């Protein structure tokens, strides 16, 4: 399994764009990158997933460079409600019997 | 469509007692997982299942047992609870799309908060 490294915590003011970078140096050809968000006292929920280049949905954007050894989750104009822990996971449906591993994630605190 | 449900939501046990946590999903997913999350920590995988009748150990399986007799249910058992098992337990199910362009997603339940005295 590709190991991921991401910052332990980040602080941001409301209205700013937040970028959280995840390193995954040994990502395999069939691996994709997925980000989850977890609010206090809730289970994680899916935010975005990508394989290469850029993916955008109504919540976030995911930037993946050509070498795919890192990825950046971008949250535009954060609000207080974006305060949560964000997890970066790397895995493949072609090795589905190997479960995805959640690390400690990045704790984002949004300040008014 | 309820997604993933967990029962009970809260439980207090005394050391040595046993209990079973139930996870149910109505999305026809093959893969199901049990995690524990301690305060300020990430999720650690206890056991998982890749289909009905199968189970496998995760990172921290000691002290727990699981069963997947029906595809929609995944049970986590504590035979003799210990204070170290005080935690929040999350169940998840996963759809495994093997076509690029479709999303491979884990869906989580609301959690069970367990305290062992």
JSON list of C-alpha atoms in Angstrom, two decimals, chain B:
[
{"chain": "B", "resi": 1, "resn": "UNK", "atom": "CA", "xyz": [-32.09, 3.96, 1.44]},
{"chain": "B", "resi": 2, "resn": "UNK", "atom": "CA", "xyz": [-30.63, 4.23, 4.96]},
{"chain": "B", "resi": 3, "resn": "UNK", "atom": "CA", "xyz": [-27.00, 3.71, 3.93]},
{"chain": "B", "resi": 4, "resn": "UNK", "atom": "CA", "xyz": [-24.94, 2.33, 6.80]},
{"chain": "B", "resi": 5, "resn": "UNK", "atom": "CA", "xyz": [-26.53, 2.00, 10.22]},
{"chain": "B", "resi": 6, "resn": "UNK", "atom": "CA", "xyz": [-24.97, 0.98, 13.51]},
{"chain": "B", "resi": 7, "resn": "UNK", "atom": "CA", "xyz": [-26.53, -0.24, 16.74]},
{"chain": "B", "resi": 8, "resn": "UNK", "atom": "CA", "xyz": [-26.23, 0.66, 19.51]},
{"chain": "B", "resi": 9, "resn": "UNK", "atom": "CA", "xyz": [-25.17, 4.32, 19.40]},
{"chain": "B", "resi": 10, "resn": "UNK", "atom": "CA", "xyz": [-23.82, 4.28, 22.96]},
{"chain": "B", "resi": 11, "resn": "UNK", "atom": "CA", "xyz": [-22.90, 1.56, 25.41]},
{"chain": "B", "resi": 12, "resn": "UNK", "atom": "CA", "xyz": [-21.21, 1.32, 28.78]},
{"chain": "B", "resi": 13, "resn": "UNK", "atom": "CA", "xyz": [-19.70, -2.01, 29.79]},
{"chain": "B", "resi": 14, "resn": "UNK", "atom": "CA", "xyz": [-17.90, -3.31, 32.81]},
{"chain": "B", "resi": 15, "resn": "UNK", "atom": "CA", "xyz": [-14.56, -5.01, 32.39]},
{"chain": "B", "resi": 16, "resn": "UNK", "atom": "CA", "xyz": [-15.07, -8.62, 31.37]},
{"chain": "B", "resi": 17, "resn": "UNK", "atom": "CA", "xyz": [-18.53, -8.19, 29.90]},
{"chain": "B", "resi": 18, "resn": "UNK", "atom": "CA", "xyz": [-19.26, -9.11, 26.32]},
{"chain": "B", "resi": 19, "resn": "UNK", "atom": "CA", "xyz": [-21.26, -7.38, 23.62]},
{"chain": "B", "resi": 20, "resn": "UNK", "atom": "CA", "xyz": [-21.93, -7.33, 19.90]},
{"chain": "B", "resi": 21, "resn": "UNK", "atom": "CA", "xyz": [-22.03, -4.28, 17.69]},
{"chain": "B", "resi": 22, "resn": "UNK", "atom": "CA", "xyz": [-24.23, -4.54, 14.62]},
{"chain": "B", "resi": 23, "resn": "UNK", "atom": "CA", "xyz": [-23.56, -2.87, 11.30]},
{"chain": "B", "resi": 24, "resn": "UNK", "atom": "CA", "xyz": [-26.09, -3.00, 8.48]},
{"chain": "B", "resi": 25, "resn": "UNK", "atom": "CA", "xyz": [-25.93, -1.62, 4.94]},
{"chain": "B", "resi": 26, "resn": "UNK", "atom": "CA", "xyz": [-28.63, -1.55, 2.28]},
{"chain": "B", "resi": 27, "resn": "UNK", "atom": "CA", "xyz": [-26.41, -0.70, -0.72]},
{"chain": "B", "resi": 28, "resn": "UNK", "atom": "CA", "xyz": [-25.53, -4.27, -1.68]},
{"chain": "B", "resi": 29, "resn": "UNK", "atom": "CA", "xyz": [-21.84, -3.62, -1.10]},
{"chain": "B", "resi": 30, "resn": "UNK", "atom": "CA", "xyz": [-19.44, -6.54, -1.01]},
{"chain": "B", "resi": 31, "resn": "UNK", "atom": "CA", "xyz": [-16.85, -4.96, 1.27]},
{"chain": "B", "resi": 32, "resn": "UNK", "atom": "CA", "xyz": [-17.41, -4.03, 4.89]},
{"chain": "B", "resi": 33, "resn": "UNK", "atom": "CA", "xyz": [-15.06, -2.73, 7.57]},
{"chain": "B", "resi": 34, "resn": "UNK", "atom": "CA", "xyz": [-14.84, -2.11, 11.30]},
{"chain": "B", "resi": 35, "resn": "UNK", "atom": "CA", "xyz": [-12.63, 0.73, 12.58]},
{"chain": "B", "resi": 36, "resn": "UNK", "atom": "CA", "xyz": [-11.93, 2.18, 15.98]},
{"chain": "B", "resi": 37, "resn": "UNK", "atom": "CA", "xyz": [-11.05, 5.79, 16.63]},
{"chain": "B", "resi": 38, "resn": "UNK", "atom": "CA", "xyz": [-9.48, 6.97, 19.85]},
{"chain": "B", "resi": 39, "resn": "UNK", "atom": "CA", "xyz": [-9.51, 10.66, 20.87]},
{"chain": "B", "resi": 40, "resn": "UNK", "atom": "CA", "xyz": [-7.39, 12.79, 18.55]},
{"chain": "B", "resi": 41, "resn": "UNK", "atom": "CA", "xyz": [-6.37, 9.78, 16.50]},
{"chain": "B", "resi": 42, "resn": "UNK", "atom": "CA", "xyz": [-7.10, 8.54, 13.03]},
{"chain": "B", "resi": 43, "resn": "UNK", "atom": "CA", "xyz": [-9.10, 5.44, 12.23]},
{"chain": "B", "resi": 44, "resn": "UNK", "atom": "CA", "xyz": [-7.51, 2.06, 12.80]},
{"chain": "B", "resi": 45, "resn": "UNK", "atom": "CA", "xyz": [-8.86, -0.99, 11.00]},
{"chain": "B", "resi": 46, "resn": "UNK", "atom": "CA", "xyz": [-9.96, -3.84, 13.26]},
{"chain": "B", "resi": 47, "resn": "UNK", "atom": "CA", "xyz": [-11.40, -6.42, 10.87]},
{"chain": "B", "resi": 48, "resn": "UNK", "atom": "CA", "xyz": [-12.87, -6.39, 7.41]},
{"chain": "B", "resi": 49, "resn": "UNK", "atom": "CA", "xyz": [-14.83, -8.57, 5.01]},
{"chain": "B", "resi": 50, "resn": "UNK", "atom": "CA", "xyz": [-14.59, -8.88, 1.23]},
{"chain": "B", "resi": 51, "resn": "UNK", "atom": "CA", "xyz": [-17.87, -10.73, 0.89]},
{"chain": "B", "resi": 52, "resn": "UNK", "atom": "CA", "xyz": [-20.53, -12.78, 2.63]},
{"chain": "B", "resi": 53, "resn": "UNK", "atom": "CA", "xyz": [-18.98, -15.51, 4.75]},
{"chain": "B", "resi": 54, "resn": "UNK", "atom": "CA", "xyz": [-15.48, -13.97, 4.69]},
{"chain": "B", "resi": 55, "resn": "UNK", "atom": "CA", "xyz": [-13.52, -12.06, 7.33]},
{"chain": "B", "resi": 56, "resn": "UNK", "atom": "CA", "xyz": [-9.95, -10.86, 7.63]},
{"chain": "B", "resi": 57, "resn": "UNK", "atom": "CA", "xyz": [-7.80, -9.18, 10.28]},
{"chain": "B", "resi": 58, "resn": "UNK", "atom": "CA", "xyz": [-6.87, -5.53, 10.10]},
{"chain": "B", "resi": 59, "resn": "UNK", "atom": "CA", "xyz": [-4.29, -3.52, 12.04]},
{"chain": "B", "resi": 60, "resn": "UNK", "atom": "CA", "xyz": [-5.69, -4.05, 15.56]},
{"chain": "B", "resi": 61, "resn": "UNK", "atom": "CA", "xyz": [-7.73, -7.29, 15.65]},
{"chain": "B", "resi": 62, "resn": "UNK", "atom": "CA", "xyz": [-6.82, -8.56, 19.13]},
{"chain": "B", "resi": 63, "resn": "UNK", "atom": "CA", "xyz": [-9.76, -8.78, 21.52]},
{"chain": "B", "resi": 64, "resn": "UNK", "atom": "CA", "xyz": [-12.36, -8.62, 18.74]},
{"chain": "B", "resi": 65, "resn": "UNK", "atom": "CA", "xyz": [-14.18, -11.14, 16.58]},
{"chain": "B", "resi": 66, "resn": "UNK", "atom": "CA", "xyz": [-16.39, -10.59, 13.57]},
{"chain": "B", "resi": 67, "resn": "UNK", "atom": "CA", "xyz": [-18.93, -12.43, 11.47]},
{"chain": "B", "resi": 68, "resn": "UNK", "atom": "CA", "xyz": [-20.50, -11.77, 8.06]},
{"chain": "B", "resi": 69, "resn": "UNK", "atom": "CA", "xyz": [-23.26, -14.35, 7.79]},
{"chain": "B", "resi": 70, "resn": "UNK", "atom": "CA", "xyz": [-25.38, -12.11, 5.58]},
{"chain": "B", "resi": 71, "resn": "UNK", "atom": "CA", "xyz": [-24.10, -9.72, 2.95]},
{"chain": "B", "resi": 72, "resn": "UNK", "atom": "CA", "xyz": [-25.85, -6.75, 4.48]},
{"chain": "B", "resi": 73, "resn": "UNK", "atom": "CA", "xyz": [-24.68, -7.30, 8.07]},
{"chain": "B", "resi": 74, "resn": "UNK", "atom": "CA", "xyz": [-21.25, -7.19, 9.70]},
{"chain": "B", "resi": 75, "resn": "UNK", "atom": "CA", "xyz": [-21.06, -7.95, 13.41]},
{"chain": "B", "resi": 76, "resn": "UNK", "atom": "CA", "xyz": [-18.24, -6.97, 15.75]},
{"chain": "B", "resi": 77, "resn": "UNK", "atom": "CA", "xyz": [-17.95, -8.88, 19.02]},
{"chain": "B", "resi": 78, "resn": "UNK", "atom": "CA", "xyz": [-16.07, -8.18, 22.20]},
{"chain": "B", "resi": 79, "resn": "UNK", "atom": "CA", "xyz": [-15.84, -11.38, 24.21]},
{"chain": "B", "resi": 80, "resn": "UNK", "atom": "CA", "xyz": [-14.30, -9.90, 27.36]},
{"chain": "B", "resi": 81, "resn": "UNK", "atom": "CA", "xyz": [-14.23, -6.12, 27.29]},
{"chain": "B", "resi": 82, "resn": "UNK", "atom": "CA", "xyz": [-11.22, -4.21, 28.62]},
{"chain": "B", "resi": 83, "resn": "UNK", "atom": "CA", "xyz": [-10.81, -0.49, 29.41]},
{"chain": "B", "resi": 84, "resn": "UNK", "atom": "CA", "xyz": [-8.37, -0.26, 26.48]},
{"chain": "B", "resi": 85, "resn": "UNK", "atom": "CA", "xyz": [-11.30, -0.96, 24.18]},
{"chain": "B", "resi": 86, "resn": "UNK", "atom": "CA", "xyz": [-13.00, 2.29, 25.17]},
{"chain": "B", "resi": 87, "resn": "UNK", "atom": "CA", "xyz": [-13.33, 4.03, 21.82]},
{"chain": "B", "resi": 88, "resn": "UNK", "atom": "CA", "xyz": [-15.68, 5.10, 19.06]},
{"chain": "B", "resi": 89, "resn": "UNK", "atom": "CA", "xyz": [-16.35, 2.30, 16.60]},
{"chain": "B", "resi": 90, "resn": "UNK", "atom": "CA", "xyz": [-17.17, 3.02, 12.98]},
{"chain": "B", "resi": 91, "resn": "UNK", "atom": "CA", "xyz": [-18.46, 0.61, 10.41]},
{"chain": "B", "resi": 92, "resn": "UNK", "atom": "CA", "xyz": [-18.10, 1.23, 6.69]},
{"chain": "B", "resi": 93, "resn": "UNK", "atom": "CA", "xyz": [-19.10, -0.43, 3.47]},
{"chain": "B", "resi": 94, "resn": "UNK", "atom": "CA", "xyz": [-17.45, 0.06, 0.12]},
{"chain": "B", "resi": 95, "resn": "UNK", "atom": "CA", "xyz": [-18.49, -0.08, -3.49]},
{"chain": "B", "resi": 96, "resn": "UNK", "atom": "CA", "xyz": [-15.69, -1.30, -5.66]},
{"chain": "B", "resi": 97, "resn": "UNK", "atom": "CA", "xyz": [-15.94, 0.12, -9.17]},
{"chain": "B", "resi": 98, "resn": "UNK", "atom": "CA", "xyz": [-13.33, -1.40, -11.42]},
{"chain": "B", "resi": 99, "resn": "UNK", "atom": "CA", "xyz": [-13.96, 1.03, -14.25]},
{"chain": "B", "resi": 100, "resn": "UNK", "atom": "CA", "xyz": [-11.87, 4.17, -14.27]},
{"chain": "B", "resi": 101, "resn": "UNK", "atom": "CA", "xyz": [-14.08, 7.18, -14.03]},
{"chain": "B", "resi": 102, "resn": "UNK", "atom": "CA", "xyz": [-16.39, 5.70, -11.44]},
{"chain": "B", "resi": 103, "resn": "UNK", "atom": "CA", "xyz": [-15.91, 6.41, -7.79]},
{"chain": "B", "resi": 104, "resn": "UNK", "atom": "CA", "xyz": [-14.68, 3.86, -5.30]},
{"chain": "B", "resi": 105, "resn": "UNK", "atom": "CA", "xyz": [-16.13, 5.12, -2.05]},
{"chain": "B", "resi": 106, "resn": "UNK", "atom": "CA", "xyz": [-16.42, 4.00, 1.53]},
{"chain": "B", "resi": 107, "resn": "UNK", "atom": "CA", "xyz": [-19.66, 4.89, 3.29]},
{"chain": "B", "resi": 108, "resn": "UNK", "atom": "CA", "xyz": [-19.49, 5.21, 7.04]},
{"chain": "B", "resi": 109, "resn": "UNK", "atom": "CA", "xyz": [-22.05, 4.68, 9.75]},
{"chain": "B", "resi": 110, "resn": "UNK", "atom": "CA", "xyz": [-22.65, 7.20, 12.55]},
{"chain": "B", "resi": 111, "resn": "UNK", "atom": "CA", "xyz": [-20.48, 5.35, 15.04]},
{"chain": "B", "resi": 112, "resn": "UNK", "atom": "CA", "xyz": [-20.91, 3.56, 18.37]},
{"chain": "B", "resi": 113, "resn": "UNK", "atom": "CA", "xyz": [-19.41, 5.18, 21.43]},
{"chain": "B", "resi": 114, "resn": "UNK", "atom": "CA", "xyz": [-18.26, 2.44, 23.80]},
{"chain": "B", "resi": 115, "resn": "UNK", "atom": "CA", "xyz": [-16.99, 2.97, 27.33]},
{"chain": "B", "resi": 116, "resn": "UNK", "atom": "CA", "xyz": [-15.50, 0.11, 29.32]},
{"chain": "B", "resi": 117, "resn": "UNK", "atom": "CA", "xyz": [-15.23, 0.74, 33.03]}
]
